[in-house]
PDB file of C-alpha atoms in Angstrom:
ATOM      1  CA  MET A  25     -47.571  42.856  37.178  1.00  0.00           C
ATOM      2  CA  SER A  26     -50.407  41.467  35.062  1.00  0.00           C
ATOM      3  CA  ASP A  27     -51.136  44.815  33.396  1.00  0.00           C
ATOM      4  CA  ASN A  28     -48.602  44.151  30.654  1.00  0.00           C
ATOM      5  CA  PRO A  29     -50.256  42.074  27.880  1.00  0.00           C
ATOM      6  CA  VAL A  30     -46.884  40.591  26.938  1.00  0.00           C
ATOM      7  CA  PHE A  31     -46.714  38.825  30.317  1.00  0.00           C
ATOM      8  CA  GLU A  32     -49.511  36.414  29.424  1.00  0.00           C
ATOM      9  CA  GLN A  33     -47.708  35.421  26.254  1.00  0.00           C
ATOM     10  CA  LEU A  34     -44.432  34.932  28.173  1.00  0.00           C
ATOM     11  CA  GLN A  35     -46.218  32.927  30.863  1.00  0.00           C
ATOM     12  CA  ASN A  36     -47.682  30.651  28.187  1.00  0.00           C
ATOM     13  CA  GLU A  37     -44.246  30.028  26.702  1.00  0.00           C
ATOM     14  CA  VAL A  38     -42.718  29.029  30.036  1.00  0.00           C
ATOM     15  CA  ASP A  39     -45.780  26.926  30.918  1.00  0.00           C
ATOM     16  CA  ASP A  40     -45.883  25.104  27.585  1.00  0.00           C
ATOM     17  CA  ASN A  41     -42.185  24.287  27.245  1.00  0.00           C
ATOM     18  CA  ASP A  42     -39.972  22.473  29.764  1.00  0.00           C
ATOM     19  CA  VAL A  43     -36.917  24.581  28.974  1.00  0.00           C
ATOM     20  CA  VAL A  44     -37.188  28.086  27.514  1.00  0.00           C
ATOM     21  CA  LEU A  45     -34.306  30.387  26.703  1.00  0.00           C
ATOM     22  CA  PHE A  46     -35.013  34.041  26.036  1.00  0.00           C
ATOM     23  CA  MET A  47     -32.034  35.049  23.940  1.00  0.00           C
ATOM     24  CA  LYS A  48     -30.593  37.367  21.315  1.00  0.00           C
ATOM     25  CA  GLY A  49     -30.693  35.601  17.985  1.00  0.00           C
ATOM     26  CA  THR A  50     -31.716  31.989  17.481  1.00  0.00           C
ATOM     27  CA  PRO A  51     -30.134  28.774  18.812  1.00  0.00           C
ATOM     28  CA  MET A  52     -28.718  28.256  15.309  1.00  0.00           C
ATOM     29  CA  PHE A  53     -27.531  31.855  14.919  1.00  0.00           C
ATOM     30  CA  PRO A  54     -27.034  33.525  18.299  1.00  0.00           C
ATOM     31  CA  GLN A  55     -26.275  37.232  18.031  1.00  0.00           C
ATOM     32  CA  CYS A  56     -24.623  37.711  21.384  1.00  0.00           C
ATOM     33  CA  GLY A  57     -21.820  35.792  23.084  1.00  0.00           C
ATOM     34  CA  PHE A  58     -23.744  35.434  26.344  1.00  0.00           C
ATOM     35  CA  SER A  59     -26.728  33.889  24.558  1.00  0.00           C
ATOM     36  CA  ALA A  60     -24.426  31.656  22.522  1.00  0.00           C
ATOM     37  CA  ALA A  61     -22.730  30.387  25.684  1.00  0.00           C
ATOM     38  CA  VAL A  62     -26.057  29.297  27.180  1.00  0.00           C
ATOM     39  CA  VAL A  63     -27.160  27.634  23.909  1.00  0.00           C
ATOM     40  CA  GLN A  64     -23.910  25.695  23.953  1.00  0.00           C
ATOM     41  CA  THR A  65     -24.416  24.660  27.578  1.00  0.00           C
ATOM     42  CA  LEU A  66     -27.973  23.456  26.926  1.00  0.00           C
ATOM     43  CA  THR A  67     -26.913  21.613  23.777  1.00  0.00           C
ATOM     44  CA  MET A  68     -24.106  19.863  25.672  1.00  0.00           C
ATOM     45  CA  ALA A  69     -26.570  18.938  28.428  1.00  0.00           C
ATOM     46  CA  GLY A  70     -28.715  17.339  25.744  1.00  0.00           C
ATOM     47  CA  VAL A  71     -31.993  18.912  26.789  1.00  0.00           C
ATOM     48  CA  LYS A  72     -34.721  19.944  24.410  1.00  0.00           C
ATOM     49  CA  PHE A  73     -35.247  23.710  24.653  1.00  0.00           C
ATOM     50  CA  LYS A  74     -37.145  26.485  22.961  1.00  0.00           C
ATOM     51  CA  GLY A  75     -35.141  29.586  22.062  1.00  0.00           C
ATOM     52  CA  ILE A  76     -37.112  32.811  21.867  1.00  0.00           C
ATOM     53  CA  ASN A  77     -35.380  35.618  19.999  1.00  0.00           C
ATOM     54  CA  VAL A  78     -36.108  38.844  21.893  1.00  0.00           C
ATOM     55  CA  LEU A  79     -34.670  40.884  19.038  1.00  0.00           C
ATOM     56  CA  ASP A  80     -37.706  39.909  16.962  1.00  0.00           C
ATOM     57  CA  ASP A  81     -40.002  41.998  19.078  1.00  0.00           C
ATOM     58  CA  MET A  82     -39.272  45.080  21.176  1.00  0.00           C
ATOM     59  CA  GLU A  83     -42.199  44.381  23.511  1.00  0.00           C
ATOM     60  CA  THR A  84     -40.857  40.931  24.327  1.00  0.00           C
ATOM     61  CA  ARG A  85     -37.350  42.296  24.756  1.00  0.00           C
ATOM     62  CA  GLU A  86     -38.412  44.852  27.360  1.00  0.00           C
ATOM     63  CA  GLY A  87     -41.317  42.784  28.716  1.00  0.00           C
ATOM     64  CA  VAL A  88     -39.227  39.773  29.647  1.00  0.00           C
ATOM     65  CA  LYS A  89     -36.955  41.966  31.775  1.00  0.00           C
ATOM     66  CA  GLN A  90     -39.939  43.069  33.869  1.00  0.00           C
ATOM     67  CA  PHE A  91     -41.543  39.636  33.791  1.00  0.00           C
ATOM     68  CA  SER A  92     -38.458  38.049  35.364  1.00  0.00           C
ATOM     69  CA  ASN A  93     -37.358  41.133  37.289  1.00  0.00           C
ATOM     70  CA  TRP A  94     -33.998  40.643  35.613  1.00  0.00           C
ATOM     71  CA  PRO A  95     -32.323  43.378  33.562  1.00  0.00           C
ATOM     72  CA  THR A  96     -30.293  41.325  31.085  1.00  0.00           C
ATOM     73  CA  ILE A  97     -30.660  38.716  28.335  1.00  0.00           C
ATOM     74  CA  PRO A  98     -30.279  35.682  28.131  1.00  0.00           C
ATOM     75  CA  GLN A  99     -32.745  34.277  30.668  1.00  0.00           C
ATOM     76  CA  LEU A 100     -33.388  30.598  31.263  1.00  0.00           C
ATOM     77  CA  TYR A 101     -36.622  29.048  32.497  1.00  0.00           C
ATOM     78  CA  VAL A 102     -36.992  25.400  33.512  1.00  0.00           C
ATOM     79  CA  LYS A 103     -40.507  24.076  34.107  1.00  0.00           C
ATOM     80  CA  GLY A 104     -41.858  27.573  34.512  1.00  0.00           C
ATOM     81  CA  GLU A 105     -39.216  28.631  36.994  1.00  0.00           C
ATOM     82  CA  PHE A 106     -36.592  31.325  36.363  1.00  0.00           C
ATOM     83  CA  VAL A 107     -33.119  29.826  36.771  1.00  0.00           C
ATOM     84  CA  GLY A 108     -30.850  32.726  35.841  1.00  0.00           C
ATOM     85  CA  GLY A 109     -28.726  34.358  33.182  1.00  0.00           C
ATOM     86  CA  CYS A 110     -25.481  33.363  31.504  1.00  0.00           C
ATOM     87  CA  ASP A 111     -23.193  33.602  34.551  1.00  0.00           C
ATOM     88  CA  ILE A 112     -25.500  31.555  36.765  1.00  0.00           C
ATOM     89  CA  ILE A 113     -26.055  28.872  34.122  1.00  0.00           C
ATOM     90  CA  ARG A 114     -22.331  28.519  33.485  1.00  0.00           C
ATOM     91  CA  GLU A 115     -21.591  28.308  37.222  1.00  0.00           C
ATOM     92  CA  MET A 116     -24.316  25.691  37.654  1.00  0.00           C
ATOM     93  CA  GLU A 117     -22.945  23.739  34.727  1.00  0.00           C
ATOM     94  CA  SER A 118     -19.418  23.704  36.214  1.00  0.00           C
ATOM     95  CA  SER A 119     -20.657  22.568  39.608  1.00  0.00           C
ATOM     96  CA  GLY A 120     -22.973  19.871  38.254  1.00  0.00           C
ATOM     97  CA  GLU A 121     -26.064  21.621  39.648  1.00  0.00           C
ATOM     98  CA  LEU A 122     -27.549  22.206  36.201  1.00  0.00           C
ATOM     99  CA  LYS A 123     -27.534  18.523  35.286  1.00  0.00           C
ATOM    100  CA  GLN A 124     -29.056  17.779  38.676  1.00  0.00           C
ATOM    101  CA  LEU A 125     -31.782  20.387  38.124  1.00  0.00           C
ATOM    102  CA  PHE A 126     -32.726  18.920  34.735  1.00  0.00           C
ATOM    103  CA  GLU A 127     -32.912  15.446  36.249  1.00  0.00           C
ATOM    104  CA  GLU A 128     -34.930  16.538  39.269  1.00  0.00           C
ATOM    105  CA  LYS A 129     -37.385  18.472  37.127  1.00  0.00           C
ATOM    106  CA  GLY A 130     -37.660  15.622  34.650  1.00  0.00           C
ATOM    107  CA  VAL A 131     -37.229  17.754  31.540  1.00  0.00           C
ATOM    108  CA  GLU A 132     -37.471  16.337  28.061  1.00  0.00           C
ATOM    109  CA  TYR A 133     -34.184  15.476  26.379  1.00  0.00           C
ATOM    110  CA  ALA A 134     -33.354  16.053  22.720  1.00  0.00           C
ATOM    111  CA  ASN A 135     -33.016  12.992  20.502  1.00  0.00           C
TER     112      ASN A 135
ATOM    113  CA  MET B   8     -17.093  60.340  37.678  1.00  0.00           C
ATOM    114  CA  THR B   9     -16.631  57.468  35.251  1.00  0.00           C
ATOM    115  CA  ILE B  10     -19.157  54.625  35.207  1.00  0.00           C
ATOM    116  CA  GLU B  11     -16.486  52.360  36.647  1.00  0.00           C
ATOM    117  CA  GLU B  12     -15.949  54.707  39.607  1.00  0.00           C
ATOM    118  CA  GLN B  13     -19.697  55.009  40.049  1.00  0.00           C
ATOM    119  CA  ILE B  14     -20.057  51.215  40.192  1.00  0.00           C
ATOM    120  CA  ARG B  15     -17.143  50.908  42.631  1.00  0.00           C
ATOM    121  CA  THR B  16     -18.535  53.540  44.987  1.00  0.00           C
ATOM    122  CA  LYS B  17     -22.021  52.020  45.062  1.00  0.00           C
ATOM    123  CA  ILE B  18     -20.803  48.483  45.694  1.00  0.00           C
ATOM    124  CA  GLU B  19     -18.231  49.465  48.307  1.00  0.00           C
ATOM    125  CA  GLU B  20     -20.758  51.524  50.232  1.00  0.00           C
ATOM    126  CA  ALA B  21     -23.512  48.912  50.157  1.00  0.00           C
ATOM    127  CA  LEU B  22     -21.626  45.630  50.458  1.00  0.00           C
ATOM    128  CA  HIS B  23     -18.209  46.364  52.023  1.00  0.00           C
ATOM    129  CA  PRO B  24     -16.628  43.698  49.809  1.00  0.00           C
ATOM    130  CA  LYS B  25     -13.576  41.724  50.921  1.00  0.00           C
ATOM    131  CA  HIS B  26     -12.589  41.694  47.284  1.00  0.00           C
ATOM    132  CA  LEU B  27     -13.871  43.686  44.337  1.00  0.00           C
ATOM    133  CA  GLU B  28     -12.724  43.595  40.749  1.00  0.00           C
ATOM    134  CA  ILE B  29     -14.288  45.681  38.046  1.00  0.00           C
ATOM    135  CA  LEU B  30     -13.212  44.647  34.590  1.00  0.00           C
ATOM    136  CA  ASN B  31     -14.181  46.874  31.727  1.00  0.00           C
ATOM    137  CA  GLU B  32     -14.649  44.410  28.879  1.00  0.00           C
ATOM    138  CA  SER B  33     -16.006  46.931  26.428  1.00  0.00           C
ATOM    139  CA  HIS B  34     -12.857  46.583  24.323  1.00  0.00           C
ATOM    140  CA  MET B  35     -14.018  43.038  23.486  1.00  0.00           C
ATOM    141  CA  HIS B  36     -17.074  44.465  21.791  1.00  0.00           C
ATOM    142  CA  ASN B  37     -17.869  46.525  18.779  1.00  0.00           C
ATOM    143  CA  VAL B  38     -18.007  49.873  20.567  1.00  0.00           C
ATOM    144  CA  PRO B  39     -15.653  52.906  20.615  1.00  0.00           C
ATOM    145  CA  SER B  40     -12.348  52.231  22.426  1.00  0.00           C
ATOM    146  CA  ASP B  41     -13.031  54.374  25.507  1.00  0.00           C
ATOM    147  CA  SER B  42     -16.520  52.909  26.078  1.00  0.00           C
ATOM    148  CA  GLU B  43     -17.956  51.827  29.405  1.00  0.00           C
ATOM    149  CA  THR B  44     -20.681  49.504  28.173  1.00  0.00           C
ATOM    150  CA  HIS B  45     -19.605  45.964  29.101  1.00  0.00           C
ATOM    151  CA  PHE B  46     -18.396  45.096  32.594  1.00  0.00           C
ATOM    152  CA  LYS B  47     -17.515  42.017  34.554  1.00  0.00           C
ATOM    153  CA  LEU B  48     -17.632  42.289  38.341  1.00  0.00           C
ATOM    154  CA  VAL B  49     -16.097  39.951  40.862  1.00  0.00           C
ATOM    155  CA  ILE B  50     -17.608  40.660  44.258  1.00  0.00           C
ATOM    156  CA  VAL B  51     -16.668  38.811  47.416  1.00  0.00           C
ATOM    157  CA  THR B  52     -18.646  39.759  50.496  1.00  0.00           C
ATOM    158  CA  ASP B  53     -20.017  38.058  53.597  1.00  0.00           C
ATOM    159  CA  GLN B  54     -23.338  39.736  52.835  1.00  0.00           C
ATOM    160  CA  PHE B  55     -23.914  36.953  50.287  1.00  0.00           C
ATOM    161  CA  ASP B  56     -23.895  34.341  53.061  1.00  0.00           C
ATOM    162  CA  GLY B  57     -26.970  32.115  52.853  1.00  0.00           C
ATOM    163  CA  LYS B  58     -28.223  33.775  49.655  1.00  0.00           C
ATOM    164  CA  SER B  59     -28.908  32.016  46.344  1.00  0.00           C
ATOM    165  CA  ARG B  60     -27.161  33.096  43.153  1.00  0.00           C
ATOM    166  CA  ILE B  61     -30.334  34.775  41.928  1.00  0.00           C
ATOM    167  CA  GLU B  62     -30.674  36.721  45.190  1.00  0.00           C
ATOM    168  CA  ARG B  63     -27.045  37.844  45.014  1.00  0.00           C
ATOM    169  CA  HIS B  64     -27.355  38.958  41.406  1.00  0.00           C
ATOM    170  CA  LYS B  65     -30.559  40.810  42.220  1.00  0.00           C
ATOM    171  CA  ILE B  66     -28.799  42.779  44.963  1.00  0.00           C
ATOM    172  CA  ILE B  67     -26.233  43.956  42.394  1.00  0.00           C
ATOM    173  CA  ASN B  68     -28.806  44.516  39.655  1.00  0.00           C
ATOM    174  CA  ASN B  69     -30.823  46.694  42.015  1.00  0.00           C
ATOM    175  CA  LEU B  70     -27.786  48.654  43.162  1.00  0.00           C
ATOM    176  CA  LEU B  71     -26.816  49.307  39.566  1.00  0.00           C
ATOM    177  CA  ALA B  72     -30.327  49.645  38.114  1.00  0.00           C
ATOM    178  CA  LEU B  73     -29.622  53.175  36.913  1.00  0.00           C
ATOM    179  CA  GLU B  74     -26.429  52.193  35.111  1.00  0.00           C
ATOM    180  CA  LEU B  75     -28.087  49.100  33.607  1.00  0.00           C
ATOM    181  CA  SER B  76     -30.969  51.107  32.248  1.00  0.00           C
ATOM    182  CA  SER B  77     -28.657  53.618  30.598  1.00  0.00           C
ATOM    183  CA  GLN B  78     -25.029  53.165  29.534  1.00  0.00           C
ATOM    184  CA  VAL B  79     -24.264  49.638  30.706  1.00  0.00           C
ATOM    185  CA  HIS B  80     -25.440  46.978  28.231  1.00  0.00           C
ATOM    186  CA  ALA B  81     -23.769  43.896  29.689  1.00  0.00           C
ATOM    187  CA  LEU B  82     -22.919  43.004  33.246  1.00  0.00           C
ATOM    188  CA  SER B  83     -21.277  39.714  34.028  1.00  0.00           C
ATOM    189  CA  LEU B  84     -21.236  38.819  37.732  1.00  0.00           C
ATOM    190  CA  LEU B  85     -19.258  36.481  39.928  1.00  0.00           C
ATOM    191  CA  THR B  86     -20.773  36.788  43.400  1.00  0.00           C
ATOM    192  CA  LEU B  87     -19.074  34.836  46.166  1.00  0.00           C
ATOM    193  CA  THR B  88     -18.757  34.621  49.921  1.00  0.00           C
ATOM    194  CA  THR B  89     -15.231  34.608  51.386  1.00  0.00           C
ATOM    195  CA  PRO B  90     -15.069  30.782  51.823  1.00  0.00           C
ATOM    196  CA  GLU B  91     -16.393  30.297  48.271  1.00  0.00           C
ATOM    197  CA  TRP B  92     -13.779  32.689  46.897  1.00  0.00           C
ATOM    198  CA  ASP B  93     -11.019  30.847  48.740  1.00  0.00           C
ATOM    199  CA  SER B  94     -12.165  27.419  47.556  1.00  0.00           C
ATOM    200  CA  ASN B  95     -12.670  28.768  44.033  1.00  0.00           C
ATOM    201  CA  ASN B  96      -8.876  29.247  43.955  1.00  0.00           C
ATOM    202  CA  LYS B  97      -9.626  32.835  42.978  1.00  0.00           C
ATOM    203  CA  LYS B  98     -10.303  31.753  39.422  1.00  0.00           C
ATOM    204  CA  ILE B  99     -12.412  33.847  37.088  1.00  0.00           C
ATOM    205  CA  GLN B 100     -14.028  32.284  34.044  1.00  0.00           C
ATOM    206  CA  PRO B 101     -13.464  34.334  30.878  1.00  0.00           C
ATOM    207  CA  SER B 102     -16.478  36.082  29.388  1.00  0.00           C
ATOM    208  CA  PRO B 103     -17.904  34.721  26.160  1.00  0.00           C
ATOM    209  CA  LYS B 104     -16.650  36.226  22.957  1.00  0.00           C
ATOM    210  CA  CYS B 105     -18.777  38.938  21.448  1.00  0.00           C
ATOM    211  CA  LEU B 106     -20.715  37.851  18.395  1.00  0.00           C
ATOM    212  CA  GLY B 107     -21.036  41.441  17.303  1.00  0.00           C
ATOM    213  CA  GLY B 108     -24.734  42.192  17.371  1.00  0.00           C
ATOM    214  CA  GLN B 109     -23.879  45.656  16.129  1.00  0.00           C
ATOM    215  CA  LYS B 110     -21.271  44.458  13.709  1.00  0.00           C
ATOM    216  CA  THR B 111     -23.716  42.313  11.766  1.00  0.00           C
ATOM    217  CA  GLY B 112     -26.142  45.182  11.451  1.00  0.00           C
ATOM    218  CA  LEU B 113     -28.917  42.797  12.495  1.00  0.00           C
ATOM    219  CA  SER B 114     -29.592  44.456  15.810  1.00  0.00           C
ATOM    220  CA  THR B 115     -29.133  47.945  17.121  1.00  0.00           C
ATOM    221  CA  LYS B 116     -27.458  46.984  20.378  1.00  0.00           C
ATOM    222  CA  ALA B 117     -25.287  44.042  21.228  1.00  0.00           C
ATOM    223  CA  HIS B 118     -26.700  43.789  24.735  1.00  0.00           C
TER     224      HIS B 118
END
């Protein structure tokens, strides 16, 4: 697991930021509908999050799939913990579990 | 065998679903009209009892690892137990609209 140098970089990102979204494109200009849907959900929830564009770097794009043991993008991390991809986030949003998770974890909210 | 048939066979054999829908959503994306690149699966099986969303998705991702690493670029999943499916009123949330990763020429693959 730790033999991939990209993993350390990914670990640092999820350690240093309360909410991290690995996505295609940027929060301002998502390049995939699934990524855009999660950006919208996080924006509505009002949390501060860091979007990391996996299209910027092929090693990140492939590395994050192994890092999370998850084959698709987007991927959401909250306080260092993998929460899921687009379907899971949208289901959690509908059921109120996402809001609850953010509150329980005490994440930082956007101004 | 088409990819769709391949997916159906694997899931039926492994999970004996009470309900299985395989929606080929490739037509919503910027790919040739007969493509099998984007799928949404609705899987209802008692084998999901007591499992988290991540665990359920991982079962499917592992079953379809070969397809996901080759032709299939996007896989949207709704994974429910029979009681969840009944109380869900058998509703399926629409997939997000494609933002045309390929169309913009900014990335080589949409997913």
